[in-house]
PDB file of N, CA and C in Angstrom:
ATOM      1  N   MET A1378      13.211  11.640   2.325  1.00  0.00           N
ATOM      2  CA  MET A1378      12.410  10.345   2.161  1.00  0.00           C
ATOM      3  C   MET A1378      11.099  10.429   2.987  1.00  0.00           C
ATOM      4  N   LYS A1379       9.683  10.222   2.325  1.00  0.00           N
ATOM      5  CA  LYS A1379       8.803  10.442   3.512  1.00  0.00           C
ATOM      6  C   LYS A1379       8.791   9.361   4.480  1.00  0.00           C
ATOM      7  N   ASP A1380       8.385   9.588   5.373  1.00  0.00           N
ATOM      8  CA  ASP A1380       7.963   8.493   6.513  1.00  0.00           C
ATOM      9  C   ASP A1380       7.056   7.309   5.757  1.00  0.00           C
ATOM     10  N   LEU A1381       7.391   5.856   5.936  1.00  0.00           N
ATOM     11  CA  LEU A1381       6.347   4.867   5.502  1.00  0.00           C
ATOM     12  C   LEU A1381       5.053   4.770   6.438  1.00  0.00           C
ATOM     13  N   ILE A1382       5.313   4.901   7.432  1.00  0.00           N
ATOM     14  CA  ILE A1382       4.215   5.092   8.569  1.00  0.00           C
ATOM     15  C   ILE A1382       4.066   6.244   9.204  1.00  0.00           C
ATOM     16  N   THR A1383       2.992   6.983   9.113  1.00  0.00           N
ATOM     17  CA  THR A1383       2.887   8.289   9.859  1.00  0.00           C
ATOM     18  C   THR A1383       1.869   8.210  11.027  1.00  0.00           C
ATOM     19  N   ALA A1384       1.656   9.207  11.820  1.00  0.00           N
ATOM     20  CA  ALA A1384       0.773   8.904  12.898  1.00  0.00           C
ATOM     21  C   ALA A1384       0.792  10.857  13.443  1.00  0.00           C
ATOM     22  N   THR A1385      -0.333  10.997  12.865  1.00  0.00           N
ATOM     23  CA  THR A1385      -0.868  12.462  13.920  1.00  0.00           C
ATOM     24  C   THR A1385      -2.102  12.127  14.780  1.00  0.00           C
ATOM     25  N   PRO A1386      -2.335  13.200  15.321  1.00  0.00           N
ATOM     26  CA  PRO A1386      -3.342  12.898  16.546  1.00  0.00           C
ATOM     27  C   PRO A1386      -4.987  12.507  16.043  1.00  0.00           C
ATOM     28  N   ALA A1387      -4.877  13.143  14.938  1.00  0.00           N
ATOM     29  CA  ALA A1387      -6.007  12.791  14.154  1.00  0.00           C
ATOM     30  C   ALA A1387      -6.290  11.586  13.171  1.00  0.00           C
ATOM     31  N   GLN A1388      -4.771  11.179  12.864  1.00  0.00           N
ATOM     32  CA  GLN A1388      -5.239  10.213  11.593  1.00  0.00           C
ATOM     33  C   GLN A1388      -3.852   9.141  11.654  1.00  0.00           C
ATOM     34  N   VAL A1389      -3.828   7.848  11.464  1.00  0.00           N
ATOM     35  CA  VAL A1389      -2.710   6.833  11.515  1.00  0.00           C
ATOM     36  C   VAL A1389      -2.638   6.526   9.772  1.00  0.00           C
ATOM     37  N   THR A1390      -1.751   6.494   9.013  1.00  0.00           N
ATOM     38  CA  THR A1390      -1.865   5.911   7.786  1.00  0.00           C
ATOM     39  C   THR A1390      -0.712   4.791   7.592  1.00  0.00           C
ATOM     40  N   MET A1391      -0.870   4.029   6.339  1.00  0.00           N
ATOM     41  CA  MET A1391       0.439   2.833   6.236  1.00  0.00           C
ATOM     42  C   MET A1391       0.537   3.261   4.586  1.00  0.00           C
ATOM     43  N   THR A1392       1.584   3.268   4.215  1.00  0.00           N
ATOM     44  CA  THR A1392       2.009   2.993   2.621  1.00  0.00           C
ATOM     45  C   THR A1392       1.814   1.779   2.322  1.00  0.00           C
ATOM     46  N   SER A1393       1.321   1.644   0.972  1.00  0.00           N
ATOM     47  CA  SER A1393       0.933   0.365   0.221  1.00  0.00           C
ATOM     48  C   SER A1393       2.437  -0.489   0.296  1.00  0.00           C
ATOM     49  N   LEU A1394       3.468  -0.012   0.395  1.00  0.00           N
ATOM     50  CA  LEU A1394       4.677  -0.443   0.457  1.00  0.00           C
ATOM     51  C   LEU A1394       4.779  -1.353   1.877  1.00  0.00           C
ATOM     52  N   LYS A1395       4.561  -0.780   3.011  1.00  0.00           N
ATOM     53  CA  LYS A1395       4.494  -1.422   4.467  1.00  0.00           C
ATOM     54  C   LYS A1395       3.560  -2.447   4.365  1.00  0.00           C
ATOM     55  N   LEU A1396       2.291  -2.185   3.515  1.00  0.00           N
ATOM     56  CA  LEU A1396       0.916  -3.091   3.794  1.00  0.00           C
ATOM     57  C   LEU A1396       1.687  -4.651   2.830  1.00  0.00           C
ATOM     58  N   VAL A1397       2.482  -4.305   1.702  1.00  0.00           N
ATOM     59  CA  VAL A1397       2.480  -5.367   0.903  1.00  0.00           C
ATOM     60  C   VAL A1397       3.640  -6.057   1.786  1.00  0.00           C
ATOM     61  N   GLU A1398       4.600  -5.291   2.369  1.00  0.00           N
ATOM     62  CA  GLU A1398       5.377  -6.218   3.382  1.00  0.00           C
ATOM     63  C   GLU A1398       4.780  -6.834   4.602  1.00  0.00           C
ATOM     64  N   TYR A1399       3.555  -6.309   5.260  1.00  0.00           N
ATOM     65  CA  TYR A1399       2.952  -6.973   6.034  1.00  0.00           C
ATOM     66  C   TYR A1399       2.519  -8.326   5.524  1.00  0.00           C
ATOM     67  N   ILE A1400       1.630  -8.152   4.384  1.00  0.00           N
ATOM     68  CA  ILE A1400       0.871  -9.425   3.845  1.00  0.00           C
ATOM     69  C   ILE A1400       1.703 -10.571   3.538  1.00  0.00           C
ATOM     70  N   ASN A1401       3.091 -10.085   3.222  1.00  0.00           N
ATOM     71  CA  ASN A1401       3.953 -11.112   2.531  1.00  0.00           C
ATOM     72  C   ASN A1401       4.924 -11.993   3.855  1.00  0.00           C
ATOM     73  N   SER A1402       4.850 -10.890   4.846  1.00  0.00           N
ATOM     74  CA  SER A1402       5.147 -11.661   6.105  1.00  0.00           C
ATOM     75  C   SER A1402       4.277 -12.724   6.981  1.00  0.00           C
ATOM     76  N   LEU A1403       3.057 -12.574   6.568  1.00  0.00           N
ATOM     77  CA  LEU A1403       1.684 -13.623   7.122  1.00  0.00           C
ATOM     78  C   LEU A1403       1.985 -14.865   6.378  1.00  0.00           C
ATOM     79  N   ARG A1404       2.057 -14.751   4.615  1.00  0.00           N
ATOM     80  CA  ARG A1404       1.969 -15.826   4.028  1.00  0.00           C
ATOM     81  C   ARG A1404       3.116 -17.232   4.538  1.00  0.00           C
ATOM     82  N   ASP A1405       2.583 -18.019   3.676  1.00  0.00           N
ATOM     83  CA  ASP A1405       2.787 -19.793   4.076  1.00  0.00           C
ATOM     84  C   ASP A1405       4.685 -19.304   3.122  1.00  0.00           C
ATOM     85  N   GLU A1406       5.442 -19.986   3.373  1.00  0.00           N
ATOM     86  CA  GLU A1406       6.665 -20.143   2.860  1.00  0.00           C
ATOM     87  C   GLU A1406       6.308 -20.792   1.200  1.00  0.00           C
ATOM     88  N   ASP A1407       5.660 -21.589   1.114  1.00  0.00           N
ATOM     89  CA  ASP A1407       5.424 -22.432  -0.098  1.00  0.00           C
ATOM     90  C   ASP A1407       4.141 -21.089  -1.332  1.00  0.00           C
ATOM     91  N   THR A1408       3.850 -20.036  -0.753  1.00  0.00           N
ATOM     92  CA  THR A1408       2.998 -19.092  -1.465  1.00  0.00           C
ATOM     93  C   THR A1408       3.888 -18.262  -2.097  1.00  0.00           C
ATOM     94  N   ALA A1409       3.561 -17.857  -3.327  1.00  0.00           N
ATOM     95  CA  ALA A1409       4.217 -16.985  -4.018  1.00  0.00           C
ATOM     96  C   ALA A1409       4.200 -15.317  -3.446  1.00  0.00           C
ATOM     97  N   THR A1410       5.245 -14.578  -3.129  1.00  0.00           N
ATOM     98  CA  THR A1410       5.553 -13.715  -2.649  1.00  0.00           C
ATOM     99  C   THR A1410       4.640 -12.644  -3.517  1.00  0.00           C
ATOM    100  N   LEU A1411       3.818 -11.505  -2.674  1.00  0.00           N
ATOM    101  CA  LEU A1411       3.134 -10.715  -3.375  1.00  0.00           C
ATOM    102  C   LEU A1411       3.990  -9.421  -3.852  1.00  0.00           C
ATOM    103  N   ALA A1412       3.874  -9.088  -5.252  1.00  0.00           N
ATOM    104  CA  ALA A1412       5.061  -7.810  -5.621  1.00  0.00           C
ATOM    105  C   ALA A1412       4.019  -6.554  -5.304  1.00  0.00           C
ATOM    106  N   HIS A1413       4.599  -5.376  -5.355  1.00  0.00           N
ATOM    107  CA  HIS A1413       4.173  -4.103  -4.965  1.00  0.00           C
ATOM    108  C   HIS A1413       3.427  -3.729  -6.376  1.00  0.00           C
ATOM    109  N   ALA A1414       3.910  -3.994  -7.703  1.00  0.00           N
ATOM    110  CA  ALA A1414       3.365  -3.756  -8.867  1.00  0.00           C
ATOM    111  C   ALA A1414       1.727  -4.310  -8.790  1.00  0.00           C
ATOM    112  N   ASP A1415       1.812  -5.517  -8.656  1.00  0.00           N
ATOM    113  CA  ASP A1415       0.524  -6.481  -8.827  1.00  0.00           C
ATOM    114  C   ASP A1415      -0.348  -5.864  -7.678  1.00  0.00           C
ATOM    115  N   PHE A1416      -0.004  -5.270  -6.631  1.00  0.00           N
ATOM    116  CA  PHE A1416      -0.820  -4.722  -5.482  1.00  0.00           C
ATOM    117  C   PHE A1416      -1.597  -3.541  -5.597  1.00  0.00           C
ATOM    118  N   MET A1417      -0.432  -2.558  -6.534  1.00  0.00           N
ATOM    119  CA  MET A1417      -1.033  -1.548  -7.147  1.00  0.00           C
ATOM    120  C   MET A1417      -2.249  -1.381  -7.851  1.00  0.00           C
ATOM    121  N   LYS A1418      -2.061  -2.325  -8.918  1.00  0.00           N
ATOM    122  CA  LYS A1418      -3.010  -2.977  -9.695  1.00  0.00           C
ATOM    123  C   LYS A1418      -4.265  -3.234  -9.151  1.00  0.00           C
ATOM    124  N   LYS A1419      -4.708  -3.915  -7.810  1.00  0.00           N
ATOM    125  CA  LYS A1419      -5.256  -4.531  -7.154  1.00  0.00           C
ATOM    126  C   LYS A1419      -6.348  -3.486  -6.671  1.00  0.00           C
ATOM    127  N   VAL A1420      -5.664  -2.357  -5.995  1.00  0.00           N
ATOM    128  CA  VAL A1420      -6.200  -1.119  -5.104  1.00  0.00           C
ATOM    129  C   VAL A1420      -7.556  -0.613  -5.839  1.00  0.00           C
ATOM    130  N   PRO A1421      -7.464  -0.174  -7.220  1.00  0.00           N
ATOM    131  CA  PRO A1421      -8.798   0.278  -7.762  1.00  0.00           C
ATOM    132  C   PRO A1421     -10.013  -0.467  -7.692  1.00  0.00           C
ATOM    133  N   LYS A1422      -9.677  -1.716  -7.984  1.00  0.00           N
ATOM    134  CA  LYS A1422     -10.606  -2.855  -8.277  1.00  0.00           C
ATOM    135  C   LYS A1422     -11.405  -3.060  -6.454  1.00  0.00           C
ATOM    136  N   VAL A1423     -10.535  -2.810  -5.483  1.00  0.00           N
ATOM    137  CA  VAL A1423     -11.331  -3.156  -4.171  1.00  0.00           C
ATOM    138  C   VAL A1423     -11.912  -1.854  -3.630  1.00  0.00           C
ATOM    139  N   LEU A1424     -10.828  -0.753  -3.979  1.00  0.00           N
ATOM    140  CA  LEU A1424     -11.567   0.828  -3.529  1.00  0.00           C
ATOM    141  C   LEU A1424     -12.527   1.501  -4.329  1.00  0.00           C
ATOM    142  N   GLY A1425     -12.132   1.208  -5.724  1.00  0.00           N
ATOM    143  CA  GLY A1425     -12.875   1.769  -6.528  1.00  0.00           C
ATOM    144  C   GLY A1425     -11.873   2.619  -7.194  1.00  0.00           C
ATOM    145  N   GLU A1426     -12.382   2.827  -8.841  1.00  0.00           N
ATOM    146  CA  GLU A1426     -11.088   4.101  -9.309  1.00  0.00           C
ATOM    147  C   GLU A1426     -11.421   5.395  -8.719  1.00  0.00           C
ATOM    148  N   LYS A1427     -12.375   5.523  -8.493  1.00  0.00           N
ATOM    149  CA  LYS A1427     -12.520   7.260  -7.947  1.00  0.00           C
ATOM    150  C   LYS A1427     -11.816   7.237  -6.447  1.00  0.00           C
ATOM    151  N   ASP A1428     -12.417   6.531  -5.534  1.00  0.00           N
ATOM    152  CA  ASP A1428     -11.730   6.600  -4.200  1.00  0.00           C
ATOM    153  C   ASP A1428     -10.280   6.404  -3.945  1.00  0.00           C
ATOM    154  N   ALA A1429      -9.633   5.526  -4.952  1.00  0.00           N
ATOM    155  CA  ALA A1429      -8.072   5.229  -4.701  1.00  0.00           C
ATOM    156  C   ALA A1429      -7.447   6.321  -5.172  1.00  0.00           C
ATOM    157  N   GLY A1430      -7.939   6.946  -5.945  1.00  0.00           N
ATOM    158  CA  GLY A1430      -7.184   8.224  -6.484  1.00  0.00           C
ATOM    159  C   GLY A1430      -6.988   9.231  -5.122  1.00  0.00           C
ATOM    160  N   PHE A1431      -7.771   9.134  -3.940  1.00  0.00           N
ATOM    161  CA  PHE A1431      -7.739   9.943  -3.203  1.00  0.00           C
ATOM    162  C   PHE A1431      -6.478   9.518  -1.970  1.00  0.00           C
ATOM    163  N   PHE A1432      -5.899   8.302  -2.148  1.00  0.00           N
ATOM    164  CA  PHE A1432      -5.256   7.672  -1.428  1.00  0.00           C
ATOM    165  C   PHE A1432      -3.772   7.642  -2.032  1.00  0.00           C
ATOM    166  N   SER A1433      -3.437   8.241  -3.360  1.00  0.00           N
ATOM    167  CA  SER A1433      -2.368   8.321  -3.939  1.00  0.00           C
ATOM    168  C   SER A1433      -1.513   9.160  -3.638  1.00  0.00           C
ATOM    169  N   ASP A1434       0.000   8.732  -3.595  1.00  0.00           N
ATOM    170  CA  ASP A1434       1.229   9.298  -2.986  1.00  0.00           C
ATOM    171  C   ASP A1434       2.197   8.597  -3.600  1.00  0.00           C
ATOM    172  N   ILE A1435       3.537   9.363  -3.306  1.00  0.00           N
ATOM    173  CA  ILE A1435       4.955   8.949  -3.982  1.00  0.00           C
ATOM    174  C   ILE A1435       5.771   8.904  -3.150  1.00  0.00           C
ATOM    175  N   TYR A1436       6.728   8.024  -3.553  1.00  0.00           N
ATOM    176  CA  TYR A1436       7.742   7.798  -2.536  1.00  0.00           C
ATOM    177  C   TYR A1436       9.170   7.441  -3.365  1.00  0.00           C
ATOM    178  N   PHE A1437      10.492   7.988  -3.091  1.00  0.00           N
ATOM    179  CA  PHE A1437      11.580   7.933  -3.890  1.00  0.00           C
ATOM    180  C   PHE A1437      12.011   6.211  -3.498  1.00  0.00           C
ATOM    181  N   ASP A1438      12.681   5.921  -4.558  1.00  0.00           N
ATOM    182  CA  ASP A1438      13.197   4.640  -4.460  1.00  0.00           C
ATOM    183  C   ASP A1438      14.717   4.781  -4.016  1.00  0.00           C
ATOM    184  N   THR A1439      15.354   3.599  -3.861  1.00  0.00           N
ATOM    185  CA  THR A1439      16.781   3.599  -3.578  1.00  0.00           C
ATOM    186  C   THR A1439      17.700   4.188  -4.610  1.00  0.00           C
ATOM    187  N   TYR A1440      17.246   4.488  -5.593  1.00  0.00           N
ATOM    188  CA  TYR A1440      17.968   5.287  -6.777  1.00  0.00           C
ATOM    189  C   TYR A1440      17.712   6.935  -6.819  1.00  0.00           C
ATOM    190  N   GLY A1441      16.576   7.201  -5.746  1.00  0.00           N
ATOM    191  CA  GLY A1441      16.159   8.431  -6.082  1.00  0.00           C
ATOM    192  C   GLY A1441      14.966   9.100  -6.993  1.00  0.00           C
ATOM    193  N   ARG A1442      14.270   7.902  -7.502  1.00  0.00           N
ATOM    194  CA  ARG A1442      13.487   7.939  -8.716  1.00  0.00           C
ATOM    195  C   ARG A1442      12.292   8.323  -8.073  1.00  0.00           C
ATOM    196  N   GLU A1443      11.492   9.148  -8.420  1.00  0.00           N
ATOM    197  CA  GLU A1443       9.672   9.155  -7.819  1.00  0.00           C
ATOM    198  C   GLU A1443       8.967   7.833  -8.502  1.00  0.00           C
ATOM    199  N   GLN A1444       8.326   7.651  -7.175  1.00  0.00           N
ATOM    200  CA  GLN A1444       7.667   5.784  -7.659  1.00  0.00           C
ATOM    201  C   GLN A1444       6.019   6.231  -6.987  1.00  0.00           C
ATOM    202  N   ARG A1445       5.194   5.749  -7.772  1.00  0.00           N
ATOM    203  CA  ARG A1445       3.590   5.698  -7.258  1.00  0.00           C
ATOM    204  C   ARG A1445       3.678   4.860  -6.007  1.00  0.00           C
ATOM    205  N   CYS A1446       2.663   4.848  -5.180  1.00  0.00           N
ATOM    206  CA  CYS A1446       2.334   4.270  -3.840  1.00  0.00           C
ATOM    207  C   CYS A1446       0.967   4.803  -3.663  1.00  0.00           C
ATOM    208  N   TYR A1447       0.038   3.909  -2.469  1.00  0.00           N
ATOM    209  CA  TYR A1447      -0.941   4.706  -1.949  1.00  0.00           C
ATOM    210  C   TYR A1447      -0.428   4.900  -0.589  1.00  0.00           C
ATOM    211  N   ARG A1448      -1.280   5.692  -0.019  1.00  0.00           N
ATOM    212  CA  ARG A1448      -0.868   5.914   1.398  1.00  0.00           C
ATOM    213  C   ARG A1448      -2.299   6.100   1.926  1.00  0.00           C
ATOM    214  N   PHE A1449      -2.753   4.972   2.920  1.00  0.00           N
ATOM    215  CA  PHE A1449      -4.242   4.315   3.440  1.00  0.00           C
ATOM    216  C   PHE A1449      -4.079   4.563   4.663  1.00  0.00           C
ATOM    217  N   GLN A1450      -5.810   5.209   5.140  1.00  0.00           N
ATOM    218  CA  GLN A1450      -6.001   5.246   6.537  1.00  0.00           C
ATOM    219  C   GLN A1450      -6.296   3.807   6.708  1.00  0.00           C
ATOM    220  N   LYS A1451      -6.495   3.832   8.158  1.00  0.00           N
ATOM    221  CA  LYS A1451      -7.060   2.416   8.775  1.00  0.00           C
ATOM    222  C   LYS A1451      -7.967   1.701   8.112  1.00  0.00           C
ATOM    223  N   ARG A1452      -8.924   2.241   7.934  1.00  0.00           N
ATOM    224  CA  ARG A1452     -10.047   1.706   6.960  1.00  0.00           C
ATOM    225  C   ARG A1452      -9.857   1.060   5.701  1.00  0.00           C
ATOM    226  N   GLU A1453      -9.277   1.921   4.723  1.00  0.00           N
ATOM    227  CA  GLU A1453      -8.631   1.020   3.501  1.00  0.00           C
ATOM    228  C   GLU A1453      -7.510   0.202   3.760  1.00  0.00           C
ATOM    229  N   ALA A1454      -6.989   0.359   4.602  1.00  0.00           N
ATOM    230  CA  ALA A1454      -5.430  -0.444   4.608  1.00  0.00           C
ATOM    231  C   ALA A1454      -6.158  -1.880   5.269  1.00  0.00           C
ATOM    232  N   CYS A1455      -7.038  -1.935   6.226  1.00  0.00           N
ATOM    233  CA  CYS A1455      -7.499  -3.073   6.298  1.00  0.00           C
ATOM    234  C   CYS A1455      -8.630  -3.772   5.269  1.00  0.00           C
ATOM    235  N   LEU A1456      -9.304  -3.580   4.418  1.00  0.00           N
ATOM    236  CA  LEU A1456      -9.895  -3.372   3.240  1.00  0.00           C
ATOM    237  C   LEU A1456      -9.087  -3.872   2.492  1.00  0.00           C
ATOM    238  N   MET A1457      -7.731  -3.443   1.933  1.00  0.00           N
ATOM    239  CA  MET A1457      -7.116  -4.128   1.048  1.00  0.00           C
ATOM    240  C   MET A1457      -6.217  -5.333   1.945  1.00  0.00           C
ATOM    241  N   ALA A1458      -6.030  -5.374   2.928  1.00  0.00           N
ATOM    242  CA  ALA A1458      -5.417  -6.649   3.763  1.00  0.00           C
ATOM    243  C   ALA A1458      -6.338  -7.815   3.802  1.00  0.00           C
ATOM    244  N   MET A1459      -7.654  -7.258   3.745  1.00  0.00           N
ATOM    245  CA  MET A1459      -8.759  -8.310   3.951  1.00  0.00           C
ATOM    246  C   MET A1459      -8.693  -8.840   2.478  1.00  0.00           C
ATOM    247  N   SER A1460      -8.630  -8.225   1.389  1.00  0.00           N
ATOM    248  CA  SER A1460      -9.005  -8.886   0.096  1.00  0.00           C
ATOM    249  C   SER A1460      -8.244  -9.816  -0.266  1.00  0.00           C
ATOM    250  N   TYR A1461      -6.708 -10.060   0.413  1.00  0.00           N
ATOM    251  CA  TYR A1461      -5.660 -11.071   0.300  1.00  0.00           C
ATOM    252  C   TYR A1461      -5.771 -12.013   1.206  1.00  0.00           C
ATOM    253  N   SER A1462      -6.805 -12.053   2.093  1.00  0.00           N
ATOM    254  CA  SER A1462      -6.790 -13.122   3.150  1.00  0.00           C
ATOM    255  C   SER A1462      -7.912 -14.198   2.765  1.00  0.00           C
TER     256      SER A1462
END
């Protein structure tokens, strides 16, 4: 299974799964939980259809099925997080 957060000397990335987890951890208890599927729909709207494709990635769920996600660099992760504040 791919790591959900990776760091290399030149680049730090975060998956959309971890970003959704982070956003949900900051929400009030009475606020609805953000679903990863809803987050995935918003990415092209925030980053643009063309640019969102540069961050496409996959992960394997608990059943071993291949699922879509995004792997963001710091700038894009910040943009997506700010779109929910």
